Structure formats: structure tokens, C-alpha cells
CSV table of N, CA and C in Angstrom, one decimal:
chain,number,residue,atom,x,y,z
A,1,MET,N,11.3,20.0,-14.3
A,1,MET,CA,10.5,19.4,-13.4
A,1,MET,C,9.9,18.2,-14.0
A,2,LYS,N,9.0,16.9,-13.0
A,2,LYS,CA,9.4,16.0,-13.5
A,2,LYS,C,7.3,17.0,-13.3
A,3,LYS,N,5.6,16.3,-14.3
A,3,LYS,CA,4.7,17.4,-14.8
A,3,LYS,C,3.9,15.3,-14.9
A,4,GLN,N,4.1,14.9,-15.0
A,4,GLN,CA,2.7,13.4,-14.5
A,4,GLN,C,3.4,12.7,-13.6
A,5,GLY,N,3.0,12.0,-12.7
A,5,GLY,CA,2.9,10.5,-12.4
A,5,GLY,C,3.4,11.1,-11.5
A,6,ILE,N,3.9,10.3,-10.2
A,6,ILE,CA,4.6,10.3,-8.8
A,6,ILE,C,5.3,11.9,-8.9
A,7,LEU,N,4.9,12.7,-8.1
A,7,LEU,CA,6.1,14.1,-7.7
A,7,LEU,C,7.0,13.8,-6.4
A,8,ASN,N,7.0,13.3,-6.4
A,8,ASN,CA,7.5,12.5,-4.5
A,8,ASN,C,8.7,11.6,-4.7
A,9,ARG,N,9.7,11.9,-4.9
A,9,ARG,CA,11.3,11.4,-5.1
A,9,ARG,C,11.3,10.3,-4.6
A,10,GLU,N,11.0,10.4,-3.1
A,10,GLU,CA,11.1,8.7,-2.9
A,10,GLU,C,10.3,7.7,-3.7
A,11,ILE,N,9.0,8.5,-3.5
A,11,ILE,CA,7.8,8.0,-3.8
A,11,ILE,C,8.4,6.6,-5.3
A,12,ALA,N,9.0,7.4,-6.5
A,12,ALA,CA,9.4,7.1,-7.4
A,12,ALA,C,10.4,6.8,-8.2
A,13,SER,N,11.3,7.1,-7.1
A,13,SER,CA,12.8,6.4,-7.0
A,13,SER,C,12.4,4.9,-6.5
A,14,VAL,N,11.8,4.3,-5.6
A,14,VAL,CA,11.0,3.2,-4.9
A,14,VAL,C,10.4,2.6,-6.0
A,15,LEU,N,9.8,3.0,-6.5
A,15,LEU,CA,9.0,2.0,-7.6
A,15,LEU,C,8.9,1.9,-9.2
A,16,ALA,N,10.6,2.7,-9.4
A,16,ALA,CA,11.5,2.8,-10.9
A,16,ALA,C,12.3,1.2,-10.9
A,17,ARG,N,13.0,1.4,-8.9
A,17,ARG,CA,13.8,0.1,-8.8
A,17,ARG,C,12.5,-1.3,-8.1
A,18,LEU,N,11.1,-1.4,-8.3
A,18,LEU,CA,10.8,-2.7,-9.0
A,18,LEU,C,11.3,-3.6,-9.6
A,19,GLY,N,11.2,-4.5,-9.3
A,19,GLY,CA,11.5,-5.5,-9.6
A,19,GLY,C,10.4,-6.6,-9.7
A,20,HIS,N,10.1,-7.9,-11.0
A,20,HIS,CA,9.0,-8.5,-10.1
A,20,HIS,C,8.6,-8.9,-8.9
A,21,THR,N,7.3,-9.5,-8.5
A,21,THR,CA,7.6,-10.3,-7.5
A,21,THR,C,7.4,-8.9,-5.9
A,22,ASP,N,8.5,-8.6,-6.1
A,22,ASP,CA,9.3,-7.1,-5.4
A,22,ASP,C,7.5,-6.3,-4.4
A,23,THR,N,7.7,-6.1,-3.0
A,23,THR,CA,6.3,-5.2,-2.7
A,23,THR,C,7.0,-4.0,-2.6
A,24,ILE,N,5.9,-3.3,-1.3
A,24,ILE,CA,5.8,-2.3,-0.7
A,24,ILE,C,4.3,-2.3,-0.1
A,25,VAL,N,3.9,-1.2,0.9
A,25,VAL,CA,3.2,-1.5,1.3
A,25,VAL,C,2.4,0.2,1.6
A,26,ILE,N,1.2,-0.1,1.5
A,26,ILE,CA,0.4,1.7,1.8
A,26,ILE,C,-0.4,1.9,3.3
A,27,ALA,N,0.3,2.0,4.1
A,27,ALA,CA,0.0,1.9,5.3
A,27,ALA,C,-0.7,3.1,5.7
A,28,ASP,N,-1.8,2.9,7.0
A,28,ASP,CA,-2.4,3.3,8.1
A,28,ASP,C,-1.3,4.8,8.9
A,29,CYS,N,-1.6,5.2,9.5
A,29,CYS,CA,-0.9,6.3,10.4
A,29,CYS,C,-0.1,4.9,11.6
A,30,GLY,N,-1.0,4.3,11.9
A,30,GLY,CA,-0.9,3.2,13.2
A,30,GLY,C,-0.6,1.7,12.8
A,31,LEU,N,0.1,1.5,11.5
A,31,LEU,CA,1.0,0.5,11.2
A,31,LEU,C,2.0,0.5,11.9
A,32,PRO,N,3.1,-0.5,12.1
A,32,PRO,CA,4.4,-0.6,13.2
A,32,PRO,C,5.3,-0.6,12.2
A,33,ILE,N,6.1,0.3,12.4
A,33,ILE,CA,7.0,0.1,10.8
A,33,ILE,C,8.1,-0.7,11.2
A,34,PRO,N,8.5,-1.4,10.6
A,34,PRO,CA,10.0,-2.4,10.6
A,34,PRO,C,11.2,-1.3,11.0
A,35,ASN,N,11.4,-1.8,11.6
A,35,ASN,CA,13.2,-1.0,11.8
A,35,ASN,C,13.6,-1.0,11.3
A,36,ASP,N,14.4,-1.6,9.6
A,36,ASP,CA,15.3,-2.5,8.6
A,36,ASP,C,14.0,-2.1,7.5
A,37,THR,N,12.9,-1.3,7.0
A,37,THR,CA,11.3,-1.0,6.5
A,37,THR,C,11.6,-0.1,6.0
A,38,PRO,N,12.8,1.1,5.4
A,38,PRO,CA,12.3,2.4,4.7
A,38,PRO,C,11.3,2.9,4.4
A,39,CYS,N,10.5,3.8,5.7
A,39,CYS,CA,9.7,4.7,5.4
A,39,CYS,C,9.1,5.4,4.6
A,40,ILE,N,8.7,5.5,4.2
A,40,ILE,CA,8.3,7.1,3.6
A,40,ILE,C,7.3,7.7,3.9
A,41,ASP,N,7.5,9.0,4.7
A,41,ASP,CA,5.9,9.0,5.9
A,41,ASP,C,5.3,10.9,4.5
A,42,VAL,N,4.3,10.3,4.2
A,42,VAL,CA,4.2,11.2,4.2
A,42,VAL,C,2.7,12.1,4.2
A,43,SER,N,2.1,11.5,5.7
A,43,SER,CA,1.2,12.2,6.1
A,43,SER,C,1.9,13.3,6.5
A,44,ILE,N,0.1,14.2,7.0
A,44,ILE,CA,0.6,15.9,7.6
A,44,ILE,C,-0.5,15.8,8.4
A,45,GLU,N,-0.8,14.9,9.0
A,45,GLU,CA,-2.1,15.2,10.4
A,45,GLU,C,-3.4,13.9,9.5
A,46,LYS,N,-3.6,14.0,10.9
A,46,LYS,CA,-5.1,12.9,11.1
A,46,LYS,C,-6.1,12.9,9.9
A,47,GLY,N,-5.8,12.2,9.2
A,47,GLY,CA,-6.8,11.5,7.9
A,47,GLY,C,-6.1,12.3,6.4
A,48,MET,N,-5.1,12.5,6.8
A,48,MET,CA,-4.7,13.3,5.6
A,48,MET,C,-2.9,13.2,5.5
A,49,PRO,N,-2.3,12.4,4.0
A,49,PRO,CA,-3.4,11.5,2.6
A,49,PRO,C,-4.3,10.7,3.2
A,50,ARG,N,-5.8,10.3,2.7
A,50,ARG,CA,-6.2,9.2,2.3
A,50,ARG,C,-5.6,7.6,2.4
A,51,PHE,N,-5.8,7.0,2.7
A,51,PHE,CA,-4.7,5.7,2.1
A,51,PHE,C,-5.8,6.0,0.4
A,52,ALA,N,-6.7,5.7,0.4
A,52,ALA,CA,-7.2,5.0,-1.2
A,52,ALA,C,-7.4,7.0,-2.3
A,53,ASP,N,-6.4,8.0,-1.7
A,53,ASP,CA,-6.0,8.8,-2.7
A,53,ASP,C,-4.6,8.0,-2.5
A,54,VAL,N,-3.7,7.8,-1.9
A,54,VAL,CA,-1.5,7.7,-1.9
A,54,VAL,C,-2.3,6.4,-3.1
A,55,LEU,N,-3.0,5.6,-2.8
A,55,LEU,CA,-3.1,3.7,-3.6
A,55,LEU,C,-3.4,4.6,-5.2
A,56,GLU,N,-5.0,5.1,-4.8
A,56,GLU,CA,-5.2,5.2,-6.2
A,56,GLU,C,-3.6,6.1,-7.8
A,57,ALA,N,-3.2,6.6,-6.8
A,57,ALA,CA,-1.7,7.6,-7.1
A,57,ALA,C,-0.5,7.0,-7.9
A,58,ILE,N,-0.4,5.6,-6.6
A,58,ILE,CA,0.7,4.5,-7.0
A,58,ILE,C,-0.2,3.5,-7.7
A,59,LEU,N,-0.6,3.4,-8.3
A,59,LEU,CA,-1.9,2.3,-8.6
A,59,LEU,C,-1.5,2.6,-10.4
A,60,GLU,N,-1.8,4.2,-10.8
A,60,GLU,CA,-0.9,4.8,-12.4
A,60,GLU,C,0.5,4.8,-12.6
A,61,ASP,N,1.4,4.5,-11.0
A,61,ASP,CA,2.6,4.3,-11.6
A,61,ASP,C,3.5,2.8,-11.9
A,62,MET,N,2.5,1.7,-10.9
A,62,MET,CA,2.7,0.4,-10.8
A,62,MET,C,2.3,-0.7,-10.8
A,63,GLU,N,1.9,-0.8,-11.7
A,63,GLU,CA,2.2,-2.8,-12.2
A,63,GLU,C,1.6,-3.5,-11.1
A,64,VAL,N,0.4,-4.0,-10.9
A,64,VAL,CA,0.6,-4.7,-10.1
A,64,VAL,C,-0.4,-6.3,-10.4
A,65,GLU,N,0.2,-7.6,-9.9
A,65,GLU,CA,-0.3,-8.5,-10.1
A,65,GLU,C,-1.2,-8.8,-9.1
A,66,GLN,N,-1.2,-9.2,-7.9
A,66,GLN,CA,-1.5,-9.7,-6.3
A,66,GLN,C,-1.5,-8.3,-5.8
A,67,TYR,N,-2.1,-8.4,-4.5
A,67,TYR,CA,-2.1,-7.8,-3.2
A,67,TYR,C,-3.0,-8.4,-2.1
A,68,THR,N,-2.4,-8.3,-1.3
A,68,THR,CA,-2.4,-8.2,0.7
A,68,THR,C,-2.8,-7.6,1.4
A,69,LEU,N,-4.0,-7.5,2.1
A,69,LEU,CA,-4.9,-7.8,2.8
A,69,LEU,C,-5.3,-7.6,4.4
A,70,ALA,N,-5.0,-7.3,5.4
A,70,ALA,CA,-5.1,-7.7,6.6
A,70,ALA,C,-7.1,-8.8,6.6
A,71,GLU,N,-7.3,-9.4,6.8
A,71,GLU,CA,-7.9,-10.3,7.1
A,71,GLU,C,-9.1,-9.7,8.3
A,72,GLU,N,-8.9,-9.5,9.1
A,72,GLU,CA,-9.4,-8.1,10.1
A,72,GLU,C,-10.7,-7.2,9.6
A,73,MET,N,-9.8,-6.6,7.8
A,73,MET,CA,-10.4,-5.2,6.8
A,73,MET,C,-12.2,-6.0,6.5
A,74,LYS,N,-11.6,-7.2,6.9
A,74,LYS,CA,-13.5,-7.7,5.8
A,74,LYS,C,-14.7,-7.0,6.7
A,75,GLU,N,-14.4,-7.0,8.4
A,75,GLU,CA,-15.5,-6.9,9.6
A,75,GLU,C,-15.1,-5.3,10.0
A,76,ASN,N,-14.6,-4.9,9.9
A,76,ASN,CA,-13.5,-3.7,10.4
A,76,ASN,C,-13.6,-2.5,9.8
A,77,ASN,N,-13.5,-3.1,8.6
A,77,ASN,CA,-13.0,-1.6,7.5
A,77,ASN,C,-13.7,-2.4,6.2
A,78,PRO,N,-15.0,-2.4,6.3
A,78,PRO,CA,-15.9,-3.3,4.8
A,78,PRO,C,-16.2,-1.8,3.4
A,79,GLU,N,-16.3,-1.0,3.8
A,79,GLU,CA,-16.5,0.1,3.6
A,79,GLU,C,-14.9,0.4,2.6
A,80,LEU,N,-14.1,0.6,2.7
A,80,LEU,CA,-12.4,0.7,2.7
A,80,LEU,C,-12.0,-0.2,1.7
A,81,LEU,N,-12.7,-1.9,2.1
A,81,LEU,CA,-11.6,-3.4,1.6
A,81,LEU,C,-12.7,-2.4,-0.1
A,82,SER,N,-14.3,-2.3,0.0
A,82,SER,CA,-15.0,-2.3,-1.5
A,82,SER,C,-14.2,-1.5,-2.3
A,83,LYS,N,-14.0,-0.5,-2.0
A,83,LYS,CA,-12.8,1.1,-2.0
A,83,LYS,C,-11.7,-0.5,-3.2
A,84,VAL,N,-11.0,-1.0,-1.9
A,84,VAL,CA,-9.7,-1.4,-2.6
A,84,VAL,C,-10.0,-1.7,-3.6
A,85,GLN,N,-11.2,-3.0,-3.6
A,85,GLN,CA,-11.4,-4.3,-4.7
A,85,GLN,C,-11.1,-3.5,-5.5
A,86,ASP,N,-11.9,-2.3,-6.0
A,86,ASP,CA,-12.6,-1.8,-7.3
A,86,ASP,C,-11.7,-1.0,-7.8
A,87,LEU,N,-10.5,-0.5,-6.7
A,87,LEU,CA,-9.0,0.5,-7.9
A,87,LEU,C,-7.8,-0.7,-7.9
A,88,VAL,N,-8.0,-1.8,-7.5
A,88,VAL,CA,-7.0,-3.1,-7.6
A,88,VAL,C,-7.7,-4.2,-8.6
A,89,GLN,N,-7.0,-4.0,-9.4
A,89,GLN,CA,-8.5,-5.2,-10.2
A,89,GLN,C,-6.6,-6.5,-11.0
A,90,SER,N,-6.1,-7.7,-9.3
A,90,SER,CA,-5.3,-8.3,-9.2
A,90,SER,C,-6.1,-8.9,-8.4
A,91,GLU,N,-5.4,-10.0,-8.1
A,91,GLU,CA,-5.7,-11.0,-7.1
A,91,GLU,C,-5.4,-10.4,-5.9
A,92,ALA,N,-5.9,-10.7,-4.7
A,92,ALA,CA,-6.2,-10.2,-3.3
A,92,ALA,C,-6.3,-12.3,-2.5
A,93,ASP,N,-5.2,-11.1,-1.6
A,93,ASP,CA,-4.5,-12.7,-0.6
A,93,ASP,C,-4.9,-12.3,0.7
A,94,PHE,N,-6.4,-12.3,1.3
A,94,PHE,CA,-5.7,-12.4,3.2
A,94,PHE,C,-5.4,-12.7,4.2
A,95,VAL,N,-4.3,-12.0,4.8
A,95,VAL,CA,-3.6,-13.6,6.4
A,95,VAL,C,-4.3,-12.1,7.4
A,96,SER,N,-4.3,-12.9,8.9
A,96,SER,CA,-4.1,-11.8,9.6
A,96,SER,C,-3.7,-11.5,9.7
A,97,HIS,N,-4.1,-10.2,10.5
A,97,HIS,CA,-3.0,-8.5,10.7
A,97,HIS,C,-1.9,-9.0,10.8
A,98,GLU,N,-1.2,-10.0,12.5
A,98,GLU,CA,-0.4,-9.8,12.8
A,98,GLU,C,0.7,-10.4,11.4
A,99,LYS,N,0.3,-11.3,10.3
A,99,LYS,CA,0.9,-11.9,9.7
A,99,LYS,C,1.1,-10.9,8.4
A,100,PHE,N,0.7,-10.3,8.2
A,100,PHE,CA,0.6,-8.1,7.9
A,100,PHE,C,1.7,-7.9,7.4
A,101,LYS,N,1.6,-7.9,9.0
A,101,LYS,CA,2.4,-6.9,10.6
A,101,LYS,C,3.8,-7.9,9.7
A,102,ALA,N,4.0,-9.1,9.6
A,102,ALA,CA,5.3,-9.3,9.2
A,102,ALA,C,6.0,-9.8,7.9
A,103,GLN,N,4.8,-9.4,7.2
A,103,GLN,CA,5.2,-10.1,5.5
A,103,GLN,C,5.4,-8.2,5.5
A,104,SER,N,4.8,-7.5,5.8
A,104,SER,CA,5.5,-6.4,5.5
A,104,SER,C,6.9,-5.4,5.7
A,105,SER,N,7.1,-6.4,6.7
A,105,SER,CA,8.9,-5.8,6.7
A,105,SER,C,10.2,-6.9,5.8
A,106,GLN,N,9.1,-7.1,4.5
A,106,GLN,CA,9.6,-7.2,3.6
A,106,GLN,C,9.6,-6.8,2.5
A,107,ALA,N,9.3,-5.4,2.5
A,107,ALA,CA,8.4,-4.0,2.0
A,107,ALA,C,10.4,-4.1,1.2
A,108,LYS,N,10.1,-3.4,0.0
A,108,LYS,CA,10.8,-1.8,-0.3
A,108,LYS,C,10.7,-1.2,0.4
A,109,ALA,N,10.0,-0.6,1.3
A,109,ALA,CA,9.6,0.3,1.4
A,109,ALA,C,7.9,0.6,1.9
A,110,ILE,N,8.2,1.3,3.3
A,110,ILE,CA,6.2,1.3,3.5
A,110,ILE,C,5.7,2.7,3.2
A,111,ILE,N,4.8,3.2,2.7
A,111,ILE,CA,4.4,4.0,2.9
A,111,ILE,C,3.8,4.4,3.0
A,112,ARG,N,3.6,5.8,4.4
A,112,ARG,CA,2.8,5.5,6.0
A,112,ARG,C,1.9,7.2,4.8
A,113,THR,N,0.5,7.2,5.5
A,113,THR,CA,-0.2,8.2,5.1
A,113,THR,C,-0.8,9.1,6.6
A,114,GLY,N,-1.7,9.5,5.9
A,114,GLY,CA,-2.0,9.7,7.4
A,114,GLY,C,-4.2,8.8,8.1
A,115,GLU,N,-4.3,7.8,7.1
A,115,GLU,CA,-5.8,7.4,7.1
A,115,GLU,C,-5.7,6.9,8.9
A,116,ALA,N,-6.8,7.5,8.9
A,116,ALA,CA,-7.1,7.1,10.8
A,116,ALA,C,-7.9,6.3,11.1
A,117,THR,N,-8.5,4.6,9.9
A,117,THR,CA,-9.7,3.9,9.7
A,117,THR,C,-8.6,2.4,10.8
A,118,PRO,N,-9.8,1.2,10.8
A,118,PRO,CA,-8.8,0.7,11.2
A,118,PRO,C,-8.9,-0.3,9.9
A,119,TYR,N,-7.5,-1.4,9.8
A,119,TYR,CA,-7.0,-2.0,8.9
A,119,TYR,C,-6.5,-1.0,7.6
A,120,ALA,N,-6.7,0.1,7.8
A,120,ALA,CA,-6.2,0.6,6.3
A,120,ALA,C,-5.7,0.5,5.9
A,121,ASN,N,-4.5,-1.0,5.2
A,121,ASN,CA,-3.4,-1.8,5.2
A,121,ASN,C,-3.1,-2.4,3.7
A,122,ILE,N,-2.2,-1.9,2.6
A,122,ILE,CA,-2.0,-2.9,1.8
A,122,ILE,C,-0.6,-3.2,1.8
A,123,ILE,N,0.0,-4.2,1.1
A,123,ILE,CA,0.7,-5.1,0.4
A,123,ILE,C,0.6,-5.0,-1.2
A,124,LEU,N,1.0,-4.6,-2.1
A,124,LEU,CA,1.6,-4.3,-3.3
A,124,LEU,C,2.3,-5.2,-3.8
A,125,HIS,N,1.9,-6.8,-4.2
A,125,HIS,CA,3.0,-7.1,-5.0
A,125,HIS,C,3.7,-6.5,-6.8
A,126,SER,N,4.6,-6.7,-7.4
A,126,SER,CA,5.1,-5.6,-8.5
A,126,SER,C,4.7,-7.3,-9.9
A,127,GLY,N,4.2,-6.4,-10.2
A,127,GLY,CA,3.8,-8.0,-11.9
A,127,GLY,C,4.4,-7.3,-12.7
A,128,VAL,N,4.9,-7.5,-13.7
A,128,VAL,CA,5.7,-7.1,-15.0
A,128,VAL,C,5.0,-6.8,-16.1
A,129,ILE,N,5.5,-5.5,-16.7
A,129,ILE,CA,5.3,-5.1,-17.7
A,129,ILE,C,5.3,-4.8,-19.3
A,130,PHE,N,5.7,-6.7,-19.4
A,130,PHE,CA,5.3,-7.3,-20.8
A,130,PHE,C,5.0,-9.1,-19.9
């Protein structure tokens, strides 16, 4: 039995397969999931698990060189935006929510949380560890 890091076997598998510039999405419970993009649904109920908790766990296991957020997050969820900026120590890119949804279809996987606050979604771009 694995004793540290990501215990969810689907998430651990996706992270192990990422290469440089590949992306994953951590999403709130309302983000539409494209039909051809794998979804790892970890939601239990509204608000559980929280977006920030899942993001923090992923960042322990994933090298991130850049991240993408919806521009609308600045006005509609500034508290969570501040938390994300504290957690993710890399370059941020802001796009419209419509463009964000289009870009999410290119992700290796979308991890769906129970988060129920506006625009609580992030695209994490994989970096390299060397």
C-alpha cells in the first residue's frame, strides 16, 4: 500500500504519465466536462472536497511551470484567486471562461471536486524536474 503522496490511483496514474507541457484541470462541480476528456470525479457532496485542498495535494506531486485561470475569477472569486496565487509558484495566464472551457478539452484529465464557488477551475501545465 502506498504510504505518501496521492492515494487516488487514477490521479496518481495521470500524474505519472505527464510530460513537459501536458495539462490537467482541477475543476469545481459545475465545469462542463468535454466528452472525450477523462474525468476523475472526487466530489462527495457540495463543497467536498474543496478545490484548494485538491490543488494543494496535486502540487505536492506535480511539477508546474504555468497555470491558467478564467479572467472572471478576478472579480467573482478574489479570495480563492489569492489562495491559488499563494499555492502555485509559477507563471499565471488568464483567459476568458469560454476560452478556458475550450482549452480544458486538451487536458490529459479533469479532476472534478465538490467546490461550489464561481470559476474555481485551474489548468496546470506540467514542467520538468531537471
